Coordinates of C-alpha atoms in Angstrom, one line a residue:
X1 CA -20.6 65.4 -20.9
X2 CA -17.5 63.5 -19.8
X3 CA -15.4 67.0 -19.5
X4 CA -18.1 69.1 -17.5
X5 CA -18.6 65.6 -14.8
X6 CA -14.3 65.4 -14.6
X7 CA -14.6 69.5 -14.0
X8 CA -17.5 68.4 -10.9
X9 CA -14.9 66.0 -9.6
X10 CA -12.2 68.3 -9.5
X11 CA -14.3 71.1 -7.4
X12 CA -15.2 68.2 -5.0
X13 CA -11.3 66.8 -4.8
X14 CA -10.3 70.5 -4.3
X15 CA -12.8 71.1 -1.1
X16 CA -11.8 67.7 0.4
X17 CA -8.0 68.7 -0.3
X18 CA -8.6 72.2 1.5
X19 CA -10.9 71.0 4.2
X20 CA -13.6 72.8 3.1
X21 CA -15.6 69.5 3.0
X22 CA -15.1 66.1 4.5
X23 CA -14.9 62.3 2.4
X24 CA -18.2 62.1 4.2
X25 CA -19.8 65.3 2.5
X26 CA -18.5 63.6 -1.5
X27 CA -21.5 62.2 -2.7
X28 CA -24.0 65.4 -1.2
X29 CA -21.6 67.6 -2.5
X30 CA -21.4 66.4 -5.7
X31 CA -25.1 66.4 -6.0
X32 CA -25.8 70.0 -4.9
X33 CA -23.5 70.6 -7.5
X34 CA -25.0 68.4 -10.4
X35 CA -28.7 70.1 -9.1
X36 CA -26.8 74.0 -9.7
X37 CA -25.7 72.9 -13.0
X38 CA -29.2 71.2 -13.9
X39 CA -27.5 67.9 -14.5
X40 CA -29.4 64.9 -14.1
X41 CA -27.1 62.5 -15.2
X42 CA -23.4 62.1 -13.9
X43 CA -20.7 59.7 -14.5
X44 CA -17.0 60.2 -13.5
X45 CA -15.4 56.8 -15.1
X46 CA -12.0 57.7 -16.9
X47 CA -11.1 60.6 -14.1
X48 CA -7.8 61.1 -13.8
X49 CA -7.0 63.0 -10.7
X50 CA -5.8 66.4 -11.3
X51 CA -4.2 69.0 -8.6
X52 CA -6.0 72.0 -11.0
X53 CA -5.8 75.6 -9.8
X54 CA -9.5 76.8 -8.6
X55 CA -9.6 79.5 -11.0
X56 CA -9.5 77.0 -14.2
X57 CA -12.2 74.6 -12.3
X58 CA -14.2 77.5 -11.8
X59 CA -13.6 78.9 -15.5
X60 CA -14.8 75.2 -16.8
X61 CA -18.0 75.3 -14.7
X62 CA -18.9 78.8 -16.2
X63 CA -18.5 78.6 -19.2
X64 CA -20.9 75.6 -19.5
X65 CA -23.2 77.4 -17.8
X66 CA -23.3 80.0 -20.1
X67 CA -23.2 77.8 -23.0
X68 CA -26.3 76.2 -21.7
X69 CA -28.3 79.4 -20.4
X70 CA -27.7 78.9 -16.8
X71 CA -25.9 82.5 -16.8
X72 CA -27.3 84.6 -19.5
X73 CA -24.4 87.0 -20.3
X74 CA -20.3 85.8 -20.2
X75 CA -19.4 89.0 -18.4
X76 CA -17.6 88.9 -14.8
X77 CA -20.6 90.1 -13.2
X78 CA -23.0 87.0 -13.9
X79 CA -19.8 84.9 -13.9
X80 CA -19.4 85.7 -10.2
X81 CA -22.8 85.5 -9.1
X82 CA -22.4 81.8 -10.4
X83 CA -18.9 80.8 -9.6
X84 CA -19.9 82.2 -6.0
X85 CA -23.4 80.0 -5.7
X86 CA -20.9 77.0 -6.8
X87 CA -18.3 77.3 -4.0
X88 CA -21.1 78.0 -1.1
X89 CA -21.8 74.5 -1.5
X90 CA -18.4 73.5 -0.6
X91 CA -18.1 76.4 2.5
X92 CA -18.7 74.9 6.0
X93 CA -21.9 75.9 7.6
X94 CA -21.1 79.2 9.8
X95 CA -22.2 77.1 12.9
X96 CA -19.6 74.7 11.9
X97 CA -16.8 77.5 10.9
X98 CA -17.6 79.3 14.7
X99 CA -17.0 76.2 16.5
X100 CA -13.9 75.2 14.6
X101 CA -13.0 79.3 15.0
X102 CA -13.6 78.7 18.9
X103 CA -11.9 75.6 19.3
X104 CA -8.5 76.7 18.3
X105 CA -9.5 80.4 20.0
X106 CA -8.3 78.5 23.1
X107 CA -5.4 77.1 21.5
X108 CA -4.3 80.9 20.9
X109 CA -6.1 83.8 19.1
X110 CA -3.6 83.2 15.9
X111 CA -4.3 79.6 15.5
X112 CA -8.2 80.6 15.3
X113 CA -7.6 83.6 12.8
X114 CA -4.9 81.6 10.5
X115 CA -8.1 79.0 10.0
X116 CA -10.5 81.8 9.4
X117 CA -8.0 83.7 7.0
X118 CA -7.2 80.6 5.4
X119 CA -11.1 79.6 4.9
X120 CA -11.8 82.8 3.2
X121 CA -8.9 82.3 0.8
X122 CA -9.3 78.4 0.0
X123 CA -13.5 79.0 -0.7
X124 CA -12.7 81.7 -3.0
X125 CA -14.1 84.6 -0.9
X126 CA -11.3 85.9 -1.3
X127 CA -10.4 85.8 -5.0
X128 CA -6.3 85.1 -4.4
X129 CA -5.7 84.8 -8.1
X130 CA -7.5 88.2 -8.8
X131 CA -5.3 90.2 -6.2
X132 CA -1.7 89.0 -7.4
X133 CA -2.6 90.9 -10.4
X134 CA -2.3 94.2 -8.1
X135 CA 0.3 96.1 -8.2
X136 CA 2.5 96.6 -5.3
X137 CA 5.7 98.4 -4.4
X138 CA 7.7 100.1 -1.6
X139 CA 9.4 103.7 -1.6
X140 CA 11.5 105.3 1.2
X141 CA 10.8 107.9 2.6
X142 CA 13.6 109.6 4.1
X143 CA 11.1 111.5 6.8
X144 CA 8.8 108.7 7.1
X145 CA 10.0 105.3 6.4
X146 CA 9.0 102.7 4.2
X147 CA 5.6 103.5 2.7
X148 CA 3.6 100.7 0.5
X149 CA 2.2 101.7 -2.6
X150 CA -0.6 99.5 -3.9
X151 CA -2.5 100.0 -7.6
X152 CA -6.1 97.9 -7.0
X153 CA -6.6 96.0 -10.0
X154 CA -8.6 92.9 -8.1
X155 CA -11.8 94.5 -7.8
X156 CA -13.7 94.1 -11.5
X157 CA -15.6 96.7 -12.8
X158 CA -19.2 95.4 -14.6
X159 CA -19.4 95.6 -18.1
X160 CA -22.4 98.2 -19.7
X161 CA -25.0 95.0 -20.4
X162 CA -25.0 94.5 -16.3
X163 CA -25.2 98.0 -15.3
X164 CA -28.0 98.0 -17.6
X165 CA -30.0 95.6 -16.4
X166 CA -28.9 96.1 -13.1
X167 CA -31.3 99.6 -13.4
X168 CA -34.0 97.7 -14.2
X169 CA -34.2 95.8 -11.2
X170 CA -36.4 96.6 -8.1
X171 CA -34.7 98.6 -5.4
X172 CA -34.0 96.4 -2.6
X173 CA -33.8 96.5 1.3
X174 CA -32.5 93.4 1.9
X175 CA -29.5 93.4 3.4
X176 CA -29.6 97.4 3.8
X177 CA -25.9 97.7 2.8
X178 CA -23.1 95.8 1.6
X179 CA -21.8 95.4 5.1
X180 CA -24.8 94.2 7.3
X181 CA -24.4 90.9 9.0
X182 CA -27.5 89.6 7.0
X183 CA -25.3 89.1 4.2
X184 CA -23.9 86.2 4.9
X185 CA -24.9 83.3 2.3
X186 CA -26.6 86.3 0.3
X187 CA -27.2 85.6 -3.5
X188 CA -26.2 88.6 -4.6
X189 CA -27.4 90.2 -7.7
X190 CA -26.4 92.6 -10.4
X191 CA -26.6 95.5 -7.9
X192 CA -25.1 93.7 -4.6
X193 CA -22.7 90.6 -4.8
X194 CA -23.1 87.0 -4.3
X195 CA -22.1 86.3 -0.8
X196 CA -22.8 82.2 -0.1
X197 CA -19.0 81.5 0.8
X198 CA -19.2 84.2 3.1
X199 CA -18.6 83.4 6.6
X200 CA -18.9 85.9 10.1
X201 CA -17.6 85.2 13.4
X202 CA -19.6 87.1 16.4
X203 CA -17.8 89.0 18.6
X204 CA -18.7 91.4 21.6
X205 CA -17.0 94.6 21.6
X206 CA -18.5 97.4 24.1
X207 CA -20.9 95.2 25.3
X208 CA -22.5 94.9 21.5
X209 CA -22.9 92.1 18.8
X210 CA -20.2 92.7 16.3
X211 CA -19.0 90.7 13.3
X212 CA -15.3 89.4 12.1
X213 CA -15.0 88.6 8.7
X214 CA -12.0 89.6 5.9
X215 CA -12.0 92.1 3.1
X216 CA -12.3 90.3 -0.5
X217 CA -9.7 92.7 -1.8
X218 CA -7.0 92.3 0.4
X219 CA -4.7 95.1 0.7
X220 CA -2.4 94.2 2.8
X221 CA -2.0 90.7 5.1
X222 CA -5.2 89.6 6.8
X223 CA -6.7 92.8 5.8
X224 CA -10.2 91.9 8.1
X225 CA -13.3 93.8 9.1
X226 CA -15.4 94.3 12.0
X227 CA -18.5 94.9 11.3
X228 CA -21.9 96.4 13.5
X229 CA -24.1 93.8 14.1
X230 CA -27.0 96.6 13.5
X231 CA -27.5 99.0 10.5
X232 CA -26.4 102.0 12.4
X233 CA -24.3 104.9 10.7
X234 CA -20.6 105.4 11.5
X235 CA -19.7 107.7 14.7
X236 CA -16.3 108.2 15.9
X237 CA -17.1 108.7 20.0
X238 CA -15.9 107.0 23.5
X239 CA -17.8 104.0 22.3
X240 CA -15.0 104.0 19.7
X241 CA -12.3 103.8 21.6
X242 CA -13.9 101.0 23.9
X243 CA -14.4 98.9 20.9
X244 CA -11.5 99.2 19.5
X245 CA -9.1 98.4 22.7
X246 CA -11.5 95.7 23.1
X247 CA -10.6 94.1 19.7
X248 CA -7.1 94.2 19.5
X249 CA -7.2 92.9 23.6
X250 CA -9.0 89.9 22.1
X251 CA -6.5 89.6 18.9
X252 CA -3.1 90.9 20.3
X253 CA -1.5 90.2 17.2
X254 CA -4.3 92.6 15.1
X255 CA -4.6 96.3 14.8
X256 CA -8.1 97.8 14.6
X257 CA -8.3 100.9 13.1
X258 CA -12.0 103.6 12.6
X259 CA -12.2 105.1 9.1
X260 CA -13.4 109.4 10.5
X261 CA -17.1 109.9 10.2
X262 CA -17.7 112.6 8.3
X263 CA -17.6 113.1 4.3
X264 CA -14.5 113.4 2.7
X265 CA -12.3 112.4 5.7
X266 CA -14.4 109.2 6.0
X267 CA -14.8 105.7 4.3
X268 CA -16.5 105.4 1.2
X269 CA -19.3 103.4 3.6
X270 CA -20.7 106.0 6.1
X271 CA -24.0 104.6 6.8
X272 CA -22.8 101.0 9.2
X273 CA -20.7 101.2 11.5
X274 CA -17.4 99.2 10.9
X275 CA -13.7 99.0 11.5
X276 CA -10.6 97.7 10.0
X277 CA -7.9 95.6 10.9
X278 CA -5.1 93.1 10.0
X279 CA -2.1 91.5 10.9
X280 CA 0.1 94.4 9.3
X281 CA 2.5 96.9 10.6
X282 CA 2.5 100.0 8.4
X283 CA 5.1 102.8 8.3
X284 CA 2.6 105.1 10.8
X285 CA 2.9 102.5 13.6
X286 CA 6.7 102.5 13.0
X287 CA 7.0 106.0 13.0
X288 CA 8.6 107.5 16.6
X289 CA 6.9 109.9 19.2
X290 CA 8.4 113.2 18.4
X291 CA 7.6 115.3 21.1
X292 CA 6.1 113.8 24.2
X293 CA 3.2 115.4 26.0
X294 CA 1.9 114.9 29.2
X295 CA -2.1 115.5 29.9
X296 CA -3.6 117.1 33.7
X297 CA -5.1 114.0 35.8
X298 CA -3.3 111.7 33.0
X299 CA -0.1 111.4 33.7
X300 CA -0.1 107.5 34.3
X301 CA -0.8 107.8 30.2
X302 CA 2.3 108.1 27.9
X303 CA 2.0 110.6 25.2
X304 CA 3.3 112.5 22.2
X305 CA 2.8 113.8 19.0
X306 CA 4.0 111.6 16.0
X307 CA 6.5 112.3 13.3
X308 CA 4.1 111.8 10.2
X309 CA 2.7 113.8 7.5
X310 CA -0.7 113.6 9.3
X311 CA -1.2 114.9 12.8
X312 CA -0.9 112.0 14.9
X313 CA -2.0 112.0 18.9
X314 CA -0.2 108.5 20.2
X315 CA -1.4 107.0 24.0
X316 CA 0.0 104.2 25.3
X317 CA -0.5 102.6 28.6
X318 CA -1.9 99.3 30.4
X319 CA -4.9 100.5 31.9
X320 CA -7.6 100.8 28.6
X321 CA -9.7 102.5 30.5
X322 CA -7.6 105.2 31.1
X323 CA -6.2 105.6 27.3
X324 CA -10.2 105.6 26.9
X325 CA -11.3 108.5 29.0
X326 CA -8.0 110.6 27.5
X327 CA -9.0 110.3 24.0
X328 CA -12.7 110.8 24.9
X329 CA -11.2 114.5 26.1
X330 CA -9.1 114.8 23.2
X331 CA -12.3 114.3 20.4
X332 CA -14.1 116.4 22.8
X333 CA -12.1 119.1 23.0
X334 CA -11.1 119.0 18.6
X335 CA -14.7 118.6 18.1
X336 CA -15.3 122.4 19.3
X337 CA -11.7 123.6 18.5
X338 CA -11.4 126.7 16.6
X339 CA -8.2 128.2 15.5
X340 CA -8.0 130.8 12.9
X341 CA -4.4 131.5 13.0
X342 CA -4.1 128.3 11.6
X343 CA -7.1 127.2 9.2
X344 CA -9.0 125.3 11.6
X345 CA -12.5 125.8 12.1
X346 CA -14.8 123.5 14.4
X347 CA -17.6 124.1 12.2
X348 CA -19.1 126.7 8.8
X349 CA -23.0 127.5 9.2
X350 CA -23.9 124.5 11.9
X351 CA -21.6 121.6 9.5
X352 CA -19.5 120.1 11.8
X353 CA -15.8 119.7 10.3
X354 CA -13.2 118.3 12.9
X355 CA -13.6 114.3 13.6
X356 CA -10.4 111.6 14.3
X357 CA -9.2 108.5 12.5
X358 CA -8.5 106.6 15.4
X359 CA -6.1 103.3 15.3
X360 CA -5.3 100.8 18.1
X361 CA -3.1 97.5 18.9
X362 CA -1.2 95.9 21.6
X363 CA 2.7 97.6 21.7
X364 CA 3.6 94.7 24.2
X365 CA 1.7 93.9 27.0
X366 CA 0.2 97.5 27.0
X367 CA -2.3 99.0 24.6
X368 CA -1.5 102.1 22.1
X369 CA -4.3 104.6 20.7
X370 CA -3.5 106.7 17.5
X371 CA -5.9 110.0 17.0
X372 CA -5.4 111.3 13.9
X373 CA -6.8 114.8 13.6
X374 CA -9.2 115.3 10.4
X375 CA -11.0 118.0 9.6
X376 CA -13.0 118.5 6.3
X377 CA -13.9 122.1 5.5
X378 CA -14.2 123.1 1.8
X379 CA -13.0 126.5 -0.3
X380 CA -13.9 127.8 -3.0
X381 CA -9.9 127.3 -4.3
X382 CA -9.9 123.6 -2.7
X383 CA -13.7 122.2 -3.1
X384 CA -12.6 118.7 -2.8
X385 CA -11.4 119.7 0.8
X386 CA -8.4 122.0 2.2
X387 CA -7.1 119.2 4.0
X388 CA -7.5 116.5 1.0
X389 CA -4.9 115.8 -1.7
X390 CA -4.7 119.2 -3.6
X391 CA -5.3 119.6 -7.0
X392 CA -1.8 119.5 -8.4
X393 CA -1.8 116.2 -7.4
X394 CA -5.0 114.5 -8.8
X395 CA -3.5 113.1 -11.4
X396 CA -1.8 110.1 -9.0
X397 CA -4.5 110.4 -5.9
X398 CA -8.2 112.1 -6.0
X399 CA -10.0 110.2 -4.0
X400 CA -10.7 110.1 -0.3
X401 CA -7.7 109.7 2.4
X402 CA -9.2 107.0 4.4
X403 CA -7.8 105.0 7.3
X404 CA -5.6 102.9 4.6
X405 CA -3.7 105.4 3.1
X406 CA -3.3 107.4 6.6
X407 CA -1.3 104.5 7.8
X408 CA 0.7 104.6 5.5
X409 CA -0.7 102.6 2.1
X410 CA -1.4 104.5 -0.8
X411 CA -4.6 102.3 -2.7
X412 CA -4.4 104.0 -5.9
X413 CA -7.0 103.7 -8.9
X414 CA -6.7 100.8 -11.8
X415 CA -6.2 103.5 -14.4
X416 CA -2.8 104.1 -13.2
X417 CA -1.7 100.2 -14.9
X418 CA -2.2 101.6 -18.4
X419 CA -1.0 104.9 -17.6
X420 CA 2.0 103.8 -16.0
X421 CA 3.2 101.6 -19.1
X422 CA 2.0 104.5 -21.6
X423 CA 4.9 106.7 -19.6
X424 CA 7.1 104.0 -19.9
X425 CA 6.8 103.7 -23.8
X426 CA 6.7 107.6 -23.7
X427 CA 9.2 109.0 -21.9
X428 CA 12.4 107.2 -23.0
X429 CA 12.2 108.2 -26.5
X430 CA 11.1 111.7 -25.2
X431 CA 7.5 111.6 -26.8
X432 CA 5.3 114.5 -25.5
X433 CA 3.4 112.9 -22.3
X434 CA 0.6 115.5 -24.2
X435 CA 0.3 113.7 -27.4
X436 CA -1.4 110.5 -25.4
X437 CA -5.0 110.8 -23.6
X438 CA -3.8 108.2 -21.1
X439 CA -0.6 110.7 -19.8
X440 CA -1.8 113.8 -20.6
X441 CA -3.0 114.3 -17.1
X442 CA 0.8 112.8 -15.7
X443 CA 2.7 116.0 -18.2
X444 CA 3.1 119.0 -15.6
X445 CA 3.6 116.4 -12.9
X446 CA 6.1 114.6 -14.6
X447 CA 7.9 117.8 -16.1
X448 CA 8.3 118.7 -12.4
X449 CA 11.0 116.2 -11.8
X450 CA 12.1 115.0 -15.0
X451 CA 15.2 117.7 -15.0
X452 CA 16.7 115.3 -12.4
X453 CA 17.0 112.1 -13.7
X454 CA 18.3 110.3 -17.4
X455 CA 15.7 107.6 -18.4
X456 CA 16.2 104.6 -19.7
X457 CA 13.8 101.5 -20.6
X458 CA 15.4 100.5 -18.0
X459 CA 15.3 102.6 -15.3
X460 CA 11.8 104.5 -16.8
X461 CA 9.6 102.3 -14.2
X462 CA 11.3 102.1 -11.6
X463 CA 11.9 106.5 -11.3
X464 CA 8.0 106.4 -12.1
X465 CA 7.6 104.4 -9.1
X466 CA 9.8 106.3 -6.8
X467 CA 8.2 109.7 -7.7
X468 CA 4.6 108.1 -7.2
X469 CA 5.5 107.3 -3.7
X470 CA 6.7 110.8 -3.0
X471 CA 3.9 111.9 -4.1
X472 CA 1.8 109.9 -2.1
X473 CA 3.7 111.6 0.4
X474 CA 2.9 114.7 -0.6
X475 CA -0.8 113.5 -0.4
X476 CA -0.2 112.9 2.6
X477 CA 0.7 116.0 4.1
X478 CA -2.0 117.9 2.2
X479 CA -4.4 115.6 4.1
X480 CA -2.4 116.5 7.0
X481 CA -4.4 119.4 9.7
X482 CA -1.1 120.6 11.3
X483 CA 1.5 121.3 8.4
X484 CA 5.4 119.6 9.2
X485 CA 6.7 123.2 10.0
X486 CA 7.8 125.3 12.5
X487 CA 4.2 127.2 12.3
X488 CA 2.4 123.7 12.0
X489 CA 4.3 122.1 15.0
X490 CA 3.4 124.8 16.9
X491 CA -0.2 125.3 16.4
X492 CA -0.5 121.4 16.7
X493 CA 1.0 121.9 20.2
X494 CA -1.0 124.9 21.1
X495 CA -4.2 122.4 20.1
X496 CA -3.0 119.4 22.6
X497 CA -2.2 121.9 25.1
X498 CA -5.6 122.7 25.5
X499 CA -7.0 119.4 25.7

């Protein structure tokens, strides 16, 4: 009894440490806590105060209440739902979170977002000791600069037993998706997670109720998300481009950036409306003007193409009204743009396929706008997409080209951990890459540049690495409308031209 009353204490010490909860909330706290755990007795004597990392407090609490039948299975999934229903008791109230967020708003928009990024963290909505076990690096790109490689490992698959019995459950409406505003203080469930230490900030952007909060998975600094206020699907259109100069004039130290909105180019969440954001420069916002362009009735706008893999539209100027109305024309004008000469096509049998990844931020005191050309039209030799990493290339990146990785951040599946270290057994003793199921896939990739280099257990990672960035690069440009050649510069130009 003693160990699981010291393992209350040490939550409650650990919230009045962080400033999640006040001396005044000890005793209510600890209660709410002793009524989750069905504990009707409690006694503290003999505690002996202990600075104990979250995730070992949170471990403790779990594991009794599996041992007791609180949870019924010891897998992450119920573990969660629990650990999460545990620290919403020690998160603020979001009345009290908005006023605190308010109150240092007019000390300066950092001071506020600091607090809110450092709530999110401290009441485990953000699950720090789950995202250090990502992997991360950084390769050079001699074209295009520093790009930042990421493997995801923080997001936990659920074992078989809960995607069993998650099947079995009723389908719900309530919230509609994993990103309406009604899920704030959510219980979650097998199919949908817990969401009581979840905390919104309101926002008006366009005129319209919109939401701040950050992304559990973090993958890069202050990785945030704005969010619809209503369960409306996503739609890239002038609206946009108001909301998002809107946001980053409100946080001049964010960017805010619109995943497309059509399959394949878009998000994996189509269906609400939402944007992402941070307080992170990637290698795309680095990345110079290459050839300045200058648009009829707009020339108060500064513009230019942008030398990156993708085809990249950058406005800049003071007046956000004016950067609006341009790249209002500009979305126009690509959604009906047809040129055959050079693979594009504005639509096949009445399916739309040209959309933009837009991206904005403050460059100074004056607002820049990147339109990132997309366009999602399917073959019978590429039907993952024509513009969409090609096949030869699966075997690092498969999946959608989002607004992450067009910035500049490759977020590439957990499978590559165990792949990666199977290569770096393999390869120095020159094992066939065949002989493994996990590097099987990785052999005509790898043979492609193997010639150049001697490995070493030494070195083996480290040229893995390297290559997996240029790769990603490679990616890249596939994704990319308007290819980075003669032919492709020129088509790209003949495109703005007609704007």
């Amino acid at each position: 009894m003693d160990h699981i009353c010291f393992a209350v204490r040490d939550l409650v010490e650990y919230g009045i440490r962080h400033g999640l909860i006040s001396e005044y909330d000890r005793v209510f706290v600890t209660n709410s806590l002793l009524s989750l755990l069905r504990l009707s007795d409690y006694d503290d004597a003999g505690y002996v105060g202990k600075d104990r990392p979250l995730e070992d407090i949170l471990r403790e609490l779990c594991d009794y209440a599996y041992q007791t039948g609180l949870i019924e299975s010891d897998s992450v999934a119920y573990r969660d739902l629990f650990d999460t229903s545990l620290m919403g008791l020690l998160t603020p109230p979001p009345s009290a979170v908005i006023a605190e967020f308010h109150r240092l708003y007019a000390r300066s928009p950092e001071a506020a977002t600091d607090y809110f990024y450092r709530l999110s963290r401290d009441n485990d909505y953000i699950r720090t000791y789950r995202i250090k076990k990502d992997l991360k690096w950084v390769v050079h790109s001699e074209n295009y600069g520093d790009i930042d490689i990421t493997v995801n490992l923080s997001k936990p698959e659920k074992d078989p037993k809960a995607i069993a019995a998650a099947k079995l459950l009723p389908q719900a409406g309530y919230p509609k998706c994993r990103l309406c505003h009604e899920n704030e203080g959510y219980a979650g469930s097998l199919s949908a997670p817990a969401r009581q230490n979840l905390r919104q900030i309101p926002i008006r952007m366009d005129g319209t109720q919109w939401y701040l909060q950050y992304s559990p998975y973090v993958y890069y600094n202050e990785h945030c998300i704005a969010l619809s206020g209503e369960h409306t699907p996503m739609r890239i259109d002038r609206s946009t481009f108001v909301k998002l100069l809107d946001f980053v004039e409100i946080f001049p130290h964010y960017f805010l950036g619109s995943n497309a909105d059509l399959p394949i180019v878009g998000g994996s969440i189509l269906s609400h409306d939402h944007m992402q954001g941070g307080h992170y420069t990637f290698a795309m916002e680095k990345a110079p003007v290459e050839t300045p362009l200058c648009f009829d009735g707009f020339e108060d706008v500064e513009a230019g193409t942008v030398r990156w893999p993708m085809s990249v539209i950058r406005l800049k100027g003071k007046d956000k009204t004016r950067l609006v109305a341009l790249a209002d024309r500009i979305l126009a004008a690509w959604r009906s743009y047809t040129d055959e000469d050079a693979f594009v096509y504005a639509e096949t049998d009445g399916e739309p396929h040209n959309t933009i990844t837009p991206i904005a931020r403050m460059r100074g005191d004056a607002f820049e706008l990147d339109l990132v050309l997309r366009n999602n039209i399917t073959t019978k030799e590429h039907p993952l997409g024509v513009y969409h990493p090609h096949a030869e290339l699966h075997n690092i990146k498969k999946e959608n080209i989002g607004l992450i990785e067009v910035m500049g951040l490759a977020v590439l599946p957990a499978r590559l951990k165990d792949e990666i270290e199977a290569m770096c057994e393999m390869i120095p003793k020159g094992q066939d890459l065949a002989d493994n199921e996990l590097t099987a896939k990785h052999k005509a990739w790898f043979e492609r540049f193997a010639a150049g280099y001697t490995f070493t257990p030494q070195n083996v990672r480290g040229i893995l690495e390297k290559e997996i960035g240029a790769t990603f690069v490679r990616v890249l440009e596939d994704a990319g409308v308007y290819k980075r050649t003669p032919e492709g510069k020129e088509a790209f130009l003949k495109f703005c031209k007609s704007c």
